[in-house]
Amino acid sequence: MKLTHRLALYLQEWQGKRAGWILLAGISLGLVVLSHYVLQVYGYMRPCEQCVYIRYAFIVQAFGALIIALAPRSALAFGIGGVCMLYAGVRGIMSAWQLHRIHTAIHSDEVVFGVRGCSMEAHFDFGLPLDRWLPEWFAPSGDCGLDAPIIPSDVVLSGVQKAFVELYANGWYLLPRWEIGTMAQCCLLVFGVCVAIMAACVWLRLWSR
């Protein structure tokens, strides 16, 4: 109980400061930038439909965190930002789980039926045409579960770039040498942690009234 109480006190103090929310927003936006510039542009790993939905969820999550950061102790800012973050977390978990199912099916030795959810046309929530506004960032160009680099025939890789591409020749993994931690699994973890933090903050605010 003492440990739980200490964690609750720490979280209650943390949520009242801007730094923590700015950090969450920075991590979310940083992951989107990393996926685009490092994996997609530099590593030639094409984003799939579920991947661009995950990017969208991270951006909404960052937007929600920044709203709270404007006035962490304001009930209005926390309410609007919290709704954005919870929505983004659930949306991200759904897309990451779908990507995980597809990845598992594709890389399984068994024939798996009934796994759908990958298209070359994105359909974002609320009818947002993000794939038309920012096609480089939000237009699907790859197949779900197949995130290995695809090098154009006219591209000459530098030594470092070639080593990077070869490292992820079998697809993206957190630990590529042992093929541990797929993109979907890591996203599930990040979104799950953020939803848990947000839910705990909501409970603490209601409990402290």
Tab-separated table of N, CA, C and O in Angstrom, residues 4-66:
chain	number	residue	atom	x	y	z
A	4	THR	N	2.017	1.954	-3.529
A	4	THR	CA	0.898	2.445	-4.334
A	4	THR	C	0.572	3.886	-3.984
A	4	THR	O	0.305	4.712	-4.868
A	5	HIS	N	0.603	4.180	-2.696
A	5	HIS	CA	0.310	5.546	-2.239
A	5	HIS	C	1.369	6.516	-2.744
A	5	HIS	O	1.051	7.630	-3.183
A	6	ARG	N	2.633	6.102	-2.690
A	6	ARG	CA	3.715	6.960	-3.184
A	6	ARG	C	3.588	7.219	-4.675
A	6	ARG	O	3.797	8.335	-5.148
A	7	LEU	N	3.238	6.180	-5.424
A	7	LEU	CA	3.061	6.331	-6.866
A	7	LEU	C	1.909	7.286	-7.168
A	7	LEU	O	1.993	8.105	-8.081
A	8	ALA	N	0.843	7.164	-6.403
A	8	ALA	CA	-0.312	8.037	-6.597
A	8	ALA	C	0.061	9.496	-6.313
A	8	ALA	O	-0.322	10.401	-7.059
A	9	LEU	N	0.812	9.720	-5.236
A	9	LEU	CA	1.237	11.073	-4.896
A	9	LEU	C	2.168	11.646	-5.962
A	9	LEU	O	2.072	12.816	-6.332
A	10	TYR	N	3.085	10.792	-6.446
A	10	TYR	CA	4.024	11.234	-7.487
A	10	TYR	C	3.276	11.596	-8.765
A	10	TYR	O	3.535	12.640	-9.383
A	11	LEU	N	2.325	10.750	-9.167
A	11	LEU	CA	1.563	11.001	-10.383
A	11	LEU	C	0.691	12.240	-10.238
A	11	LEU	O	0.537	13.023	-11.181
A	12	GLN	N	0.136	12.434	-9.039
A	12	GLN	CA	-0.697	13.604	-8.808
A	12	GLN	C	0.128	14.889	-8.913
A	12	GLN	O	-0.339	15.895	-9.462
A	13	GLU	N	1.353	14.839	-8.411
A	13	GLU	CA	2.237	16.002	-8.516
A	13	GLU	C	2.707	16.202	-9.953
A	13	GLU	O	2.765	17.323	-10.458
A	14	TRP	N	3.016	15.077	-10.619
A	14	TRP	CA	3.527	15.119	-11.999
A	14	TRP	C	2.517	15.705	-12.968
A	14	TRP	O	2.860	16.512	-13.833
A	15	GLN	N	1.241	15.339	-12.815
A	15	GLN	CA	0.239	15.775	-13.782
A	15	GLN	C	-0.092	17.252	-13.661
A	15	GLN	O	-0.682	17.841	-14.573
A	16	GLY	N	0.313	17.867	-12.578
A	16	GLY	CA	0.069	19.290	-12.405
A	16	GLY	C	1.167	20.172	-12.967
A	16	GLY	O	1.099	21.401	-12.855
A	17	LYS	N	2.180	19.567	-13.587
A	17	LYS	CA	3.293	20.322	-14.152
A	17	LYS	C	3.315	20.182	-15.678
A	17	LYS	O	2.901	19.169	-16.229
A	18	ARG	N	3.828	21.199	-16.342
A	18	ARG	CA	3.863	21.196	-17.803
A	18	ARG	C	4.882	20.211	-18.365
A	18	ARG	O	4.665	19.628	-19.423
A	19	ALA	N	5.994	20.047	-17.681
A	19	ALA	CA	7.114	19.287	-18.237
A	19	ALA	C	6.719	17.873	-18.664
A	19	ALA	O	7.110	17.402	-19.735
A	20	GLY	N	5.932	17.192	-17.827
A	20	GLY	CA	5.559	15.819	-18.138
A	20	GLY	C	4.717	15.710	-19.387
A	20	GLY	O	4.911	14.822	-20.226
A	21	TRP	N	3.768	16.633	-19.554
A	21	TRP	CA	2.893	16.607	-20.726
A	21	TRP	C	3.655	16.989	-21.991
A	21	TRP	O	3.418	16.428	-23.067
A	22	ILE	N	4.576	17.943	-21.849
A	22	ILE	CA	5.415	18.309	-22.997
A	22	ILE	C	6.300	17.129	-23.395
A	22	ILE	O	6.527	16.873	-24.583
A	23	LEU	N	6.771	16.384	-22.403
A	23	LEU	CA	7.584	15.197	-22.690
A	23	LEU	C	6.775	14.153	-23.452
A	23	LEU	O	7.257	13.575	-24.440
A	24	LEU	N	5.532	13.905	-23.011
A	24	LEU	CA	4.673	12.947	-23.711
A	24	LEU	C	4.408	13.388	-25.146
A	24	LEU	O	4.438	12.573	-26.077
A	25	ALA	N	4.168	14.685	-25.326
A	25	ALA	CA	3.941	15.206	-26.678
A	25	ALA	C	5.197	15.059	-27.527
A	25	ALA	O	5.125	14.666	-28.703
A	26	GLY	N	6.348	15.340	-26.941
A	26	GLY	CA	7.608	15.228	-27.671
A	26	GLY	C	7.910	13.798	-28.092
A	26	GLY	O	8.373	13.553	-29.216
A	27	ILE	N	7.632	12.852	-27.196
A	27	ILE	CA	7.855	11.440	-27.528
A	27	ILE	C	6.937	11.022	-28.675
A	27	ILE	O	7.371	10.358	-29.627
A	28	SER	N	5.680	11.415	-28.605
A	28	SER	CA	4.712	11.043	-29.646
A	28	SER	C	5.112	11.611	-31.001
A	28	SER	O	5.136	10.891	-32.012
A	29	LEU	N	5.424	12.912	-31.033
A	29	LEU	CA	5.832	13.526	-32.290
A	29	LEU	C	7.180	12.987	-32.762
A	29	LEU	O	7.407	12.800	-33.962
A	30	GLY	N	8.066	12.717	-31.812
A	30	GLY	CA	9.379	12.178	-32.163
A	30	GLY	C	9.288	10.827	-32.848
A	30	GLY	O	10.034	10.533	-33.789
A	31	LEU	N	8.357	9.997	-32.396
A	31	LEU	CA	8.168	8.677	-33.008
A	31	LEU	C	7.650	8.795	-34.438
A	31	LEU	O	8.026	8.010	-35.314
A	32	VAL	N	6.785	9.792	-34.676
A	32	VAL	CA	6.281	10.013	-36.033
A	32	VAL	C	7.407	10.485	-36.947
A	32	VAL	O	7.564	9.996	-38.076
A	33	VAL	N	8.208	11.436	-36.466
A	33	VAL	CA	9.344	11.938	-37.248
A	33	VAL	C	10.352	10.828	-37.512
A	33	VAL	O	10.879	10.687	-38.621
A	34	LEU	N	10.613	10.016	-36.496
A	34	LEU	CA	11.538	8.895	-36.648
A	34	LEU	C	11.051	7.913	-37.704
A	34	LEU	O	11.824	7.469	-38.571
A	35	SER	N	9.764	7.574	-37.643
A	35	SER	CA	9.224	6.604	-38.589
A	35	SER	C	9.290	7.127	-40.019
A	35	SER	O	9.510	6.358	-40.962
A	36	HIS	N	9.094	8.441	-40.190
A	36	HIS	CA	9.103	8.995	-41.543
A	36	HIS	C	10.526	9.176	-42.084
A	36	HIS	O	10.868	8.622	-43.142
A	37	TYR	N	11.328	9.957	-41.358
A	37	TYR	CA	12.639	10.320	-41.896
A	37	TYR	C	13.672	9.199	-41.806
A	37	TYR	O	14.470	9.007	-42.734
A	38	VAL	N	13.671	8.456	-40.714
A	38	VAL	CA	14.686	7.419	-40.540
A	38	VAL	C	14.269	6.111	-41.213
A	38	VAL	O	15.026	5.540	-42.006
A	39	LEU	N	13.068	5.624	-40.897
A	39	LEU	CA	12.656	4.327	-41.429
A	39	LEU	C	12.172	4.418	-42.873
A	39	LEU	O	12.546	3.589	-43.710
A	40	GLN	N	11.333	5.415	-43.161
A	40	GLN	CA	10.751	5.502	-44.497
A	40	GLN	C	11.712	6.119	-45.514
A	40	GLN	O	11.967	5.534	-46.565
A	41	VAL	N	12.229	7.299	-45.217
A	41	VAL	CA	13.077	8.008	-46.180
A	41	VAL	C	14.483	7.416	-46.235
A	41	VAL	O	14.995	7.111	-47.317
A	42	TYR	N	15.100	7.250	-45.090
A	42	TYR	CA	16.475	6.762	-45.050
A	42	TYR	C	16.556	5.244	-45.221
A	42	TYR	O	17.454	4.734	-45.907
A	43	GLY	N	15.621	4.518	-44.600
A	43	GLY	CA	15.679	3.059	-44.632
A	43	GLY	C	14.792	2.395	-45.667
A	43	GLY	O	14.792	1.175	-45.791
A	44	TYR	N	14.031	3.178	-46.417
A	44	TYR	CA	13.177	2.661	-47.496
A	44	TYR	C	12.169	1.610	-47.019
A	44	TYR	O	11.883	0.639	-47.702
A	45	MET	N	11.633	1.818	-45.816
A	45	MET	CA	10.563	0.959	-45.307
A	45	MET	C	9.236	1.675	-45.545
A	45	MET	O	8.994	2.737	-44.981
A	46	ARG	N	8.432	1.103	-46.402
A	46	ARG	CA	7.202	1.771	-46.815
A	46	ARG	C	6.099	1.617	-45.766
A	46	ARG	O	5.862	0.512	-45.280
A	47	PRO	N	5.392	2.723	-45.434
A	47	PRO	CA	4.318	2.643	-44.434
A	47	PRO	C	3.066	1.978	-45.009
A	47	PRO	O	2.680	2.252	-46.147
A	48	CYS	N	2.448	1.124	-44.229
A	48	CYS	CA	1.212	0.458	-44.652
A	48	CYS	C	0.004	1.263	-44.153
A	48	CYS	O	0.159	2.302	-43.503
A	49	GLU	N	-1.177	0.766	-44.432
A	49	GLU	CA	-2.384	1.466	-44.014
A	49	GLU	C	-2.458	1.611	-42.494
A	49	GLU	O	-2.715	2.701	-41.967
A	50	GLN	N	-2.220	0.523	-41.776
A	50	GLN	CA	-2.281	0.587	-40.316
A	50	GLN	C	-1.168	1.478	-39.765
A	50	GLN	O	-1.338	2.133	-38.731
A	51	CYS	N	-0.036	1.524	-40.460
A	51	CYS	CA	1.084	2.366	-40.020
A	51	CYS	C	0.705	3.840	-40.039
A	51	CYS	O	1.053	4.594	-39.121
A	52	VAL	N	0.019	4.280	-41.092
A	52	VAL	CA	-0.343	5.695	-41.167
A	52	VAL	C	-1.441	6.031	-40.157
A	52	VAL	O	-1.500	7.157	-39.656
A	53	TYR	N	-2.281	5.049	-39.820
A	53	TYR	CA	-3.264	5.279	-38.758
A	53	TYR	C	-2.560	5.451	-37.411
A	53	TYR	O	-2.983	6.245	-36.564
A	54	ILE	N	-1.514	4.680	-37.211
A	54	ILE	CA	-0.723	4.792	-35.981
A	54	ILE	C	-0.053	6.162	-35.903
A	54	ILE	O	-0.015	6.800	-34.843
A	55	ARG	N	0.471	6.642	-37.023
A	55	ARG	CA	1.064	7.983	-37.054
A	55	ARG	C	0.018	9.034	-36.686
A	55	ARG	O	0.287	9.950	-35.902
A	56	TYR	N	-1.153	8.895	-37.259
A	56	TYR	CA	-2.252	9.815	-36.962
A	56	TYR	C	-2.578	9.804	-35.467
A	56	TYR	O	-2.745	10.861	-34.844
A	57	ALA	N	-2.625	8.612	-34.875
A	57	ALA	CA	-2.939	8.495	-33.453
A	57	ALA	C	-1.867	9.157	-32.591
A	57	ALA	O	-2.178	9.822	-31.596
A	58	PHE	N	-0.611	9.007	-32.963
A	58	PHE	CA	0.473	9.636	-32.206
A	58	PHE	C	0.370	11.161	-32.273
A	58	PHE	O	0.625	11.862	-31.280
A	59	ILE	N	-0.004	11.695	-33.424
A	59	ILE	CA	-0.123	13.147	-33.566
A	59	ILE	C	-1.286	13.676	-32.728
A	59	ILE	O	-1.169	14.708	-32.059
A	60	VAL	N	-2.420	12.973	-32.750
A	60	VAL	CA	-3.559	13.384	-31.912
A	60	VAL	C	-3.181	13.298	-30.433
A	60	VAL	O	-3.542	14.152	-29.629
A	61	GLN	N	-2.430	12.262	-30.081
A	61	GLN	CA	-1.983	12.097	-28.702
A	61	GLN	C	-1.092	13.266	-28.281
A	61	GLN	O	-1.228	13.817	-27.180
A	62	ALA	N	-0.189	13.678	-29.173
A	62	ALA	CA	0.680	14.819	-28.887
A	62	ALA	C	-0.136	16.096	-28.758
A	62	ALA	O	0.120	16.931	-27.869
A	63	PHE	N	-1.135	16.260	-29.622
A	63	PHE	CA	-2.004	17.437	-29.577
A	63	PHE	C	-2.730	17.517	-28.236
A	63	PHE	O	-2.803	18.582	-27.605
A	64	GLY	N	-3.244	16.382	-27.779
A	64	GLY	CA	-3.930	16.356	-26.492
A	64	GLY	C	-3.010	16.701	-25.337
A	64	GLY	O	-3.383	17.459	-24.425
A	65	ALA	N	-1.804	16.159	-25.369
A	65	ALA	CA	-0.839	16.442	-24.304
A	65	ALA	C	-0.451	17.919	-24.284
A	65	ALA	O	-0.278	18.509	-23.209
A	66	LEU	N	-0.329	18.524	-25.455
A	66	LEU	CA	0.028	19.950	-25.517
A	66	LEU	C	-1.101	20.831	-25.006
A	66	LEU	O	-0.853	21.874	-24.398
